[in-house]
Amino acid sequence: MKKLILFLGITLLFSSCAKEATIFVVRHAEKDLAYKGDDHFRPLNTAGHQRAGILAKRLANEKIAKIYATEYLRVQQTGDSLRINQKIDTAIYSAKTAYFFDKIKHDNMQGKNILIIGHSNTVPEVIRFLGVKFDLKIIPDTEYDNLYLVKMKGKKVIDFKAEKF
């Protein structure tokens, strides 16, 4: 019985010491629809570059420790302004799976604010994987200004907000 009480006490101590962090999740900015090449290399259009700058300003004071972006150019370009201005490391993950959280764990990102940039179909998947009840299956093709904030304490979601930027 003493071992059980000690175990529960230690577990409670460590869970109460867990730091709060916010995971920011966003879809890439507006893409160049006139581009005719490989979709992996489809860049942002002018409006997309402007939106990436707006995102960088919105997140400038959020102490982002790392950016996670898919292998698509437009996704990486969405985070470039923030990455360059704040000197933030970017990790690339496969758009084919949103289950890259082992990489985040390996990078020791628990308790740190991070930005995850994805696609219209992967952003909802990421949000649900974090533990948020999120009914949207795909973000409409015309929406590029949604920013989702998932506040975590340890592995538990303590708040979820959606805003426009």
PDB file of N, CA and C in Angstrom, residues 26-72:
ATOM      1  N   VAL A  26      -1.815  25.587 -38.204  1.00  0.00           N
ATOM      2  CA  VAL A  26      -2.305  26.436 -39.283  1.00  0.00           C
ATOM      3  C   VAL A  26      -2.151  25.702 -40.619  1.00  0.00           C
ATOM      4  N   ARG A  27      -3.041  26.043 -41.526  1.00  0.00           N
ATOM      5  CA  ARG A  27      -2.916  25.559 -42.899  1.00  0.00           C
ATOM      6  C   ARG A  27      -1.956  26.499 -43.634  1.00  0.00           C
ATOM      7  N   HIS A  28      -1.289  25.985 -44.644  1.00  0.00           N
ATOM      8  CA  HIS A  28      -0.419  26.842 -45.457  1.00  0.00           C
ATOM      9  C   HIS A  28      -1.210  28.009 -46.036  1.00  0.00           C
ATOM     10  N   ALA A  29      -0.518  29.069 -46.377  1.00  0.00           N
ATOM     11  CA  ALA A  29      -1.148  30.267 -46.956  1.00  0.00           C
ATOM     12  C   ALA A  29      -1.517  30.016 -48.425  1.00  0.00           C
ATOM     13  N   GLU A  30      -2.083  31.020 -49.071  1.00  0.00           N
ATOM     14  CA  GLU A  30      -2.588  30.897 -50.440  1.00  0.00           C
ATOM     15  C   GLU A  30      -1.505  30.425 -51.404  1.00  0.00           C
ATOM     16  N   LYS A  31      -1.853  29.417 -52.191  1.00  0.00           N
ATOM     17  CA  LYS A  31      -0.906  28.831 -53.136  1.00  0.00           C
ATOM     18  C   LYS A  31      -1.097  29.404 -54.530  1.00  0.00           C
ATOM     19  N   ASP A  32      -0.071  29.283 -55.329  1.00  0.00           N
ATOM     20  CA  ASP A  32      -0.084  29.763 -56.713  1.00  0.00           C
ATOM     21  C   ASP A  32      -0.823  28.733 -57.572  1.00  0.00           C
ATOM     22  N   LEU A  33      -2.065  29.042 -57.921  1.00  0.00           N
ATOM     23  CA  LEU A  33      -2.883  28.111 -58.706  1.00  0.00           C
ATOM     24  C   LEU A  33      -2.452  28.032 -60.165  1.00  0.00           C
ATOM     25  N   ALA A  34      -1.694  29.017 -60.644  1.00  0.00           N
ATOM     26  CA  ALA A  34      -1.239  29.020 -62.038  1.00  0.00           C
ATOM     27  C   ALA A  34      -0.021  28.110 -62.240  1.00  0.00           C
ATOM     28  N   TYR A  35       0.626  27.703 -61.177  1.00  0.00           N
ATOM     29  CA  TYR A  35       1.826  26.859 -61.268  1.00  0.00           C
ATOM     30  C   TYR A  35       1.463  25.518 -61.901  1.00  0.00           C
ATOM     31  N   LYS A  36       2.256  25.076 -62.876  1.00  0.00           N
ATOM     32  CA  LYS A  36       1.951  23.861 -63.633  1.00  0.00           C
ATOM     33  C   LYS A  36       2.869  22.677 -63.320  1.00  0.00           C
ATOM     34  N   GLY A  37       3.856  22.862 -62.467  1.00  0.00           N
ATOM     35  CA  GLY A  37       4.809  21.788 -62.190  1.00  0.00           C
ATOM     36  C   GLY A  37       4.355  20.837 -61.102  1.00  0.00           C
ATOM     37  N   ASP A  38       5.311  20.104 -60.564  1.00  0.00           N
ATOM     38  CA  ASP A  38       5.094  19.148 -59.479  1.00  0.00           C
ATOM     39  C   ASP A  38       4.475  19.887 -58.284  1.00  0.00           C
ATOM     40  N   ASP A  39       3.386  19.351 -57.767  1.00  0.00           N
ATOM     41  CA  ASP A  39       2.669  20.009 -56.677  1.00  0.00           C
ATOM     42  C   ASP A  39       3.531  20.199 -55.423  1.00  0.00           C
ATOM     43  N   HIS A  40       4.518  19.343 -55.228  1.00  0.00           N
ATOM     44  CA  HIS A  40       5.432  19.493 -54.087  1.00  0.00           C
ATOM     45  C   HIS A  40       6.163  20.840 -54.135  1.00  0.00           C
ATOM     46  N   PHE A  41       6.344  21.365 -55.323  1.00  0.00           N
ATOM     47  CA  PHE A  41       7.099  22.610 -55.497  1.00  0.00           C
ATOM     48  C   PHE A  41       6.199  23.821 -55.792  1.00  0.00           C
ATOM     49  N   ARG A  42       4.886  23.647 -55.630  1.00  0.00           N
ATOM     50  CA  ARG A  42       3.952  24.755 -55.848  1.00  0.00           C
ATOM     51  C   ARG A  42       4.217  25.822 -54.778  1.00  0.00           C
ATOM     52  N   PRO A  43       4.551  27.055 -55.206  1.00  0.00           N
ATOM     53  CA  PRO A  43       4.863  28.109 -54.235  1.00  0.00           C
ATOM     54  C   PRO A  43       3.608  28.842 -53.756  1.00  0.00           C
ATOM     55  N   LEU A  44       3.814  29.735 -52.828  1.00  0.00           N
ATOM     56  CA  LEU A  44       2.756  30.658 -52.428  1.00  0.00           C
ATOM     57  C   LEU A  44       2.596  31.715 -53.509  1.00  0.00           C
ATOM     58  N   ASN A  45       1.403  32.277 -53.621  1.00  0.00           N
ATOM     59  CA  ASN A  45       1.220  33.428 -54.503  1.00  0.00           C
ATOM     60  C   ASN A  45       1.482  34.703 -53.687  1.00  0.00           C
ATOM     61  N   THR A  46       1.262  35.853 -54.275  1.00  0.00           N
ATOM     62  CA  THR A  46       1.528  37.125 -53.589  1.00  0.00           C
ATOM     63  C   THR A  46       0.714  37.242 -52.303  1.00  0.00           C
ATOM     64  N   ALA A  47      -0.576  36.908 -52.368  1.00  0.00           N
ATOM     65  CA  ALA A  47      -1.421  36.969 -51.167  1.00  0.00           C
ATOM     66  C   ALA A  47      -0.914  36.008 -50.099  1.00  0.00           C
ATOM     67  N   GLY A  48      -0.408  34.855 -50.528  1.00  0.00           N
ATOM     68  CA  GLY A  48       0.140  33.873 -49.590  1.00  0.00           C
ATOM     69  C   GLY A  48       1.375  34.389 -48.863  1.00  0.00           C
ATOM     70  N   HIS A  49       2.243  35.061 -49.598  1.00  0.00           N
ATOM     71  CA  HIS A  49       3.432  35.646 -48.953  1.00  0.00           C
ATOM     72  C   HIS A  49       3.024  36.733 -47.962  1.00  0.00           C
ATOM     73  N   GLN A  50       2.022  37.518 -48.331  1.00  0.00           N
ATOM     74  CA  GLN A  50       1.533  38.549 -47.410  1.00  0.00           C
ATOM     75  C   GLN A  50       0.945  37.903 -46.153  1.00  0.00           C
ATOM     76  N   ARG A  51       0.172  36.836 -46.332  1.00  0.00           N
ATOM     77  CA  ARG A  51      -0.425  36.150 -45.181  1.00  0.00           C
ATOM     78  C   ARG A  51       0.663  35.520 -44.303  1.00  0.00           C
ATOM     79  N   ALA A  52       1.699  34.984 -44.905  1.00  0.00           N
ATOM     80  CA  ALA A  52       2.806  34.418 -44.121  1.00  0.00           C
ATOM     81  C   ALA A  52       3.441  35.504 -43.245  1.00  0.00           C
ATOM     82  N   GLY A  53       3.542  36.712 -43.779  1.00  0.00           N
ATOM     83  CA  GLY A  53       4.060  37.833 -42.996  1.00  0.00           C
ATOM     84  C   GLY A  53       3.138  38.200 -41.849  1.00  0.00           C
ATOM     85  N   ILE A  54       1.837  38.148 -42.096  1.00  0.00           N
ATOM     86  CA  ILE A  54       0.852  38.433 -41.048  1.00  0.00           C
ATOM     87  C   ILE A  54       0.941  37.376 -39.945  1.00  0.00           C
ATOM     88  N   LEU A  55       1.094  36.130 -40.349  1.00  0.00           N
ATOM     89  CA  LEU A  55       1.248  35.038 -39.375  1.00  0.00           C
ATOM     90  C   LEU A  55       2.490  35.262 -38.519  1.00  0.00           C
ATOM     91  N   ALA A  56       3.583  35.639 -39.157  1.00  0.00           N
ATOM     92  CA  ALA A  56       4.825  35.890 -38.419  1.00  0.00           C
ATOM     93  C   ALA A  56       4.633  36.992 -37.389  1.00  0.00           C
ATOM     94  N   LYS A  57       3.911  38.039 -37.762  1.00  0.00           N
ATOM     95  CA  LYS A  57       3.642  39.135 -36.809  1.00  0.00           C
ATOM     96  C   LYS A  57       2.744  38.655 -35.678  1.00  0.00           C
ATOM     97  N   ARG A  58       1.733  37.849 -36.017  1.00  0.00           N
ATOM     98  CA  ARG A  58       0.814  37.348 -34.992  1.00  0.00           C
ATOM     99  C   ARG A  58       1.549  36.486 -33.961  1.00  0.00           C
ATOM    100  N   LEU A  59       2.523  35.700 -34.411  1.00  0.00           N
ATOM    101  CA  LEU A  59       3.217  34.762 -33.522  1.00  0.00           C
ATOM    102  C   LEU A  59       4.550  35.293 -32.993  1.00  0.00           C
ATOM    103  N   ALA A  60       4.892  36.522 -33.313  1.00  0.00           N
ATOM    104  CA  ALA A  60       6.211  37.077 -32.964  1.00  0.00           C
ATOM    105  C   ALA A  60       6.522  37.019 -31.473  1.00  0.00           C
ATOM    106  N   ASN A  61       5.546  37.156 -30.627  1.00  0.00           N
ATOM    107  CA  ASN A  61       5.791  37.178 -29.180  1.00  0.00           C
ATOM    108  C   ASN A  61       5.371  35.888 -28.473  1.00  0.00           C
ATOM    109  N   GLU A  62       5.173  34.834 -29.234  1.00  0.00           N
ATOM    110  CA  GLU A  62       4.677  33.576 -28.660  1.00  0.00           C
ATOM    111  C   GLU A  62       5.782  32.602 -28.241  1.00  0.00           C
ATOM    112  N   LYS A  63       7.027  32.986 -28.405  1.00  0.00           N
ATOM    113  CA  LYS A  63       8.166  32.143 -28.006  1.00  0.00           C
ATOM    114  C   LYS A  63       8.086  30.745 -28.622  1.00  0.00           C
ATOM    115  N   ILE A  64       7.919  30.716 -29.940  1.00  0.00           N
ATOM    116  CA  ILE A  64       7.863  29.457 -30.674  1.00  0.00           C
ATOM    117  C   ILE A  64       9.251  28.816 -30.627  1.00  0.00           C
ATOM    118  N   ALA A  65       9.314  27.577 -30.168  1.00  0.00           N
ATOM    119  CA  ALA A  65      10.592  26.880 -30.055  1.00  0.00           C
ATOM    120  C   ALA A  65      10.979  26.171 -31.350  1.00  0.00           C
ATOM    121  N   LYS A  66       9.966  25.725 -32.105  1.00  0.00           N
ATOM    122  CA  LYS A  66      10.248  24.985 -33.335  1.00  0.00           C
ATOM    123  C   LYS A  66       9.030  25.039 -34.241  1.00  0.00           C
ATOM    124  N   ILE A  67       9.293  24.960 -35.547  1.00  0.00           N
ATOM    125  CA  ILE A  67       8.240  24.917 -36.557  1.00  0.00           C
ATOM    126  C   ILE A  67       8.289  23.533 -37.205  1.00  0.00           C
ATOM    127  N   TYR A  68       7.120  22.932 -37.369  1.00  0.00           N
ATOM    128  CA  TYR A  68       6.996  21.658 -38.077  1.00  0.00           C
ATOM    129  C   TYR A  68       6.197  21.923 -39.346  1.00  0.00           C
ATOM    130  N   ALA A  69       6.764  21.576 -40.493  1.00  0.00           N
ATOM    131  CA  ALA A  69       6.138  21.831 -41.793  1.00  0.00           C
ATOM    132  C   ALA A  69       6.278  20.590 -42.667  1.00  0.00           C
ATOM    133  N   THR A  70       5.311  20.397 -43.565  1.00  0.00           N
ATOM    134  CA  THR A  70       5.412  19.256 -44.480  1.00  0.00           C
ATOM    135  C   THR A  70       6.466  19.530 -45.541  1.00  0.00           C
ATOM    136  N   GLU A  71       6.689  18.542 -46.371  1.00  0.00           N
ATOM    137  CA  GLU A  71       7.718  18.623 -47.413  1.00  0.00           C
ATOM    138  C   GLU A  71       7.322  19.506 -48.593  1.00  0.00           C
ATOM    139  N   TYR A  72       6.125  20.058 -48.575  1.00  0.00           N
ATOM    140  CA  TYR A  72       5.660  20.904 -49.674  1.00  0.00           C
ATOM    141  C   TYR A  72       6.209  22.322 -49.531  1.00  0.00           C
TER     142      TYR A  72
END
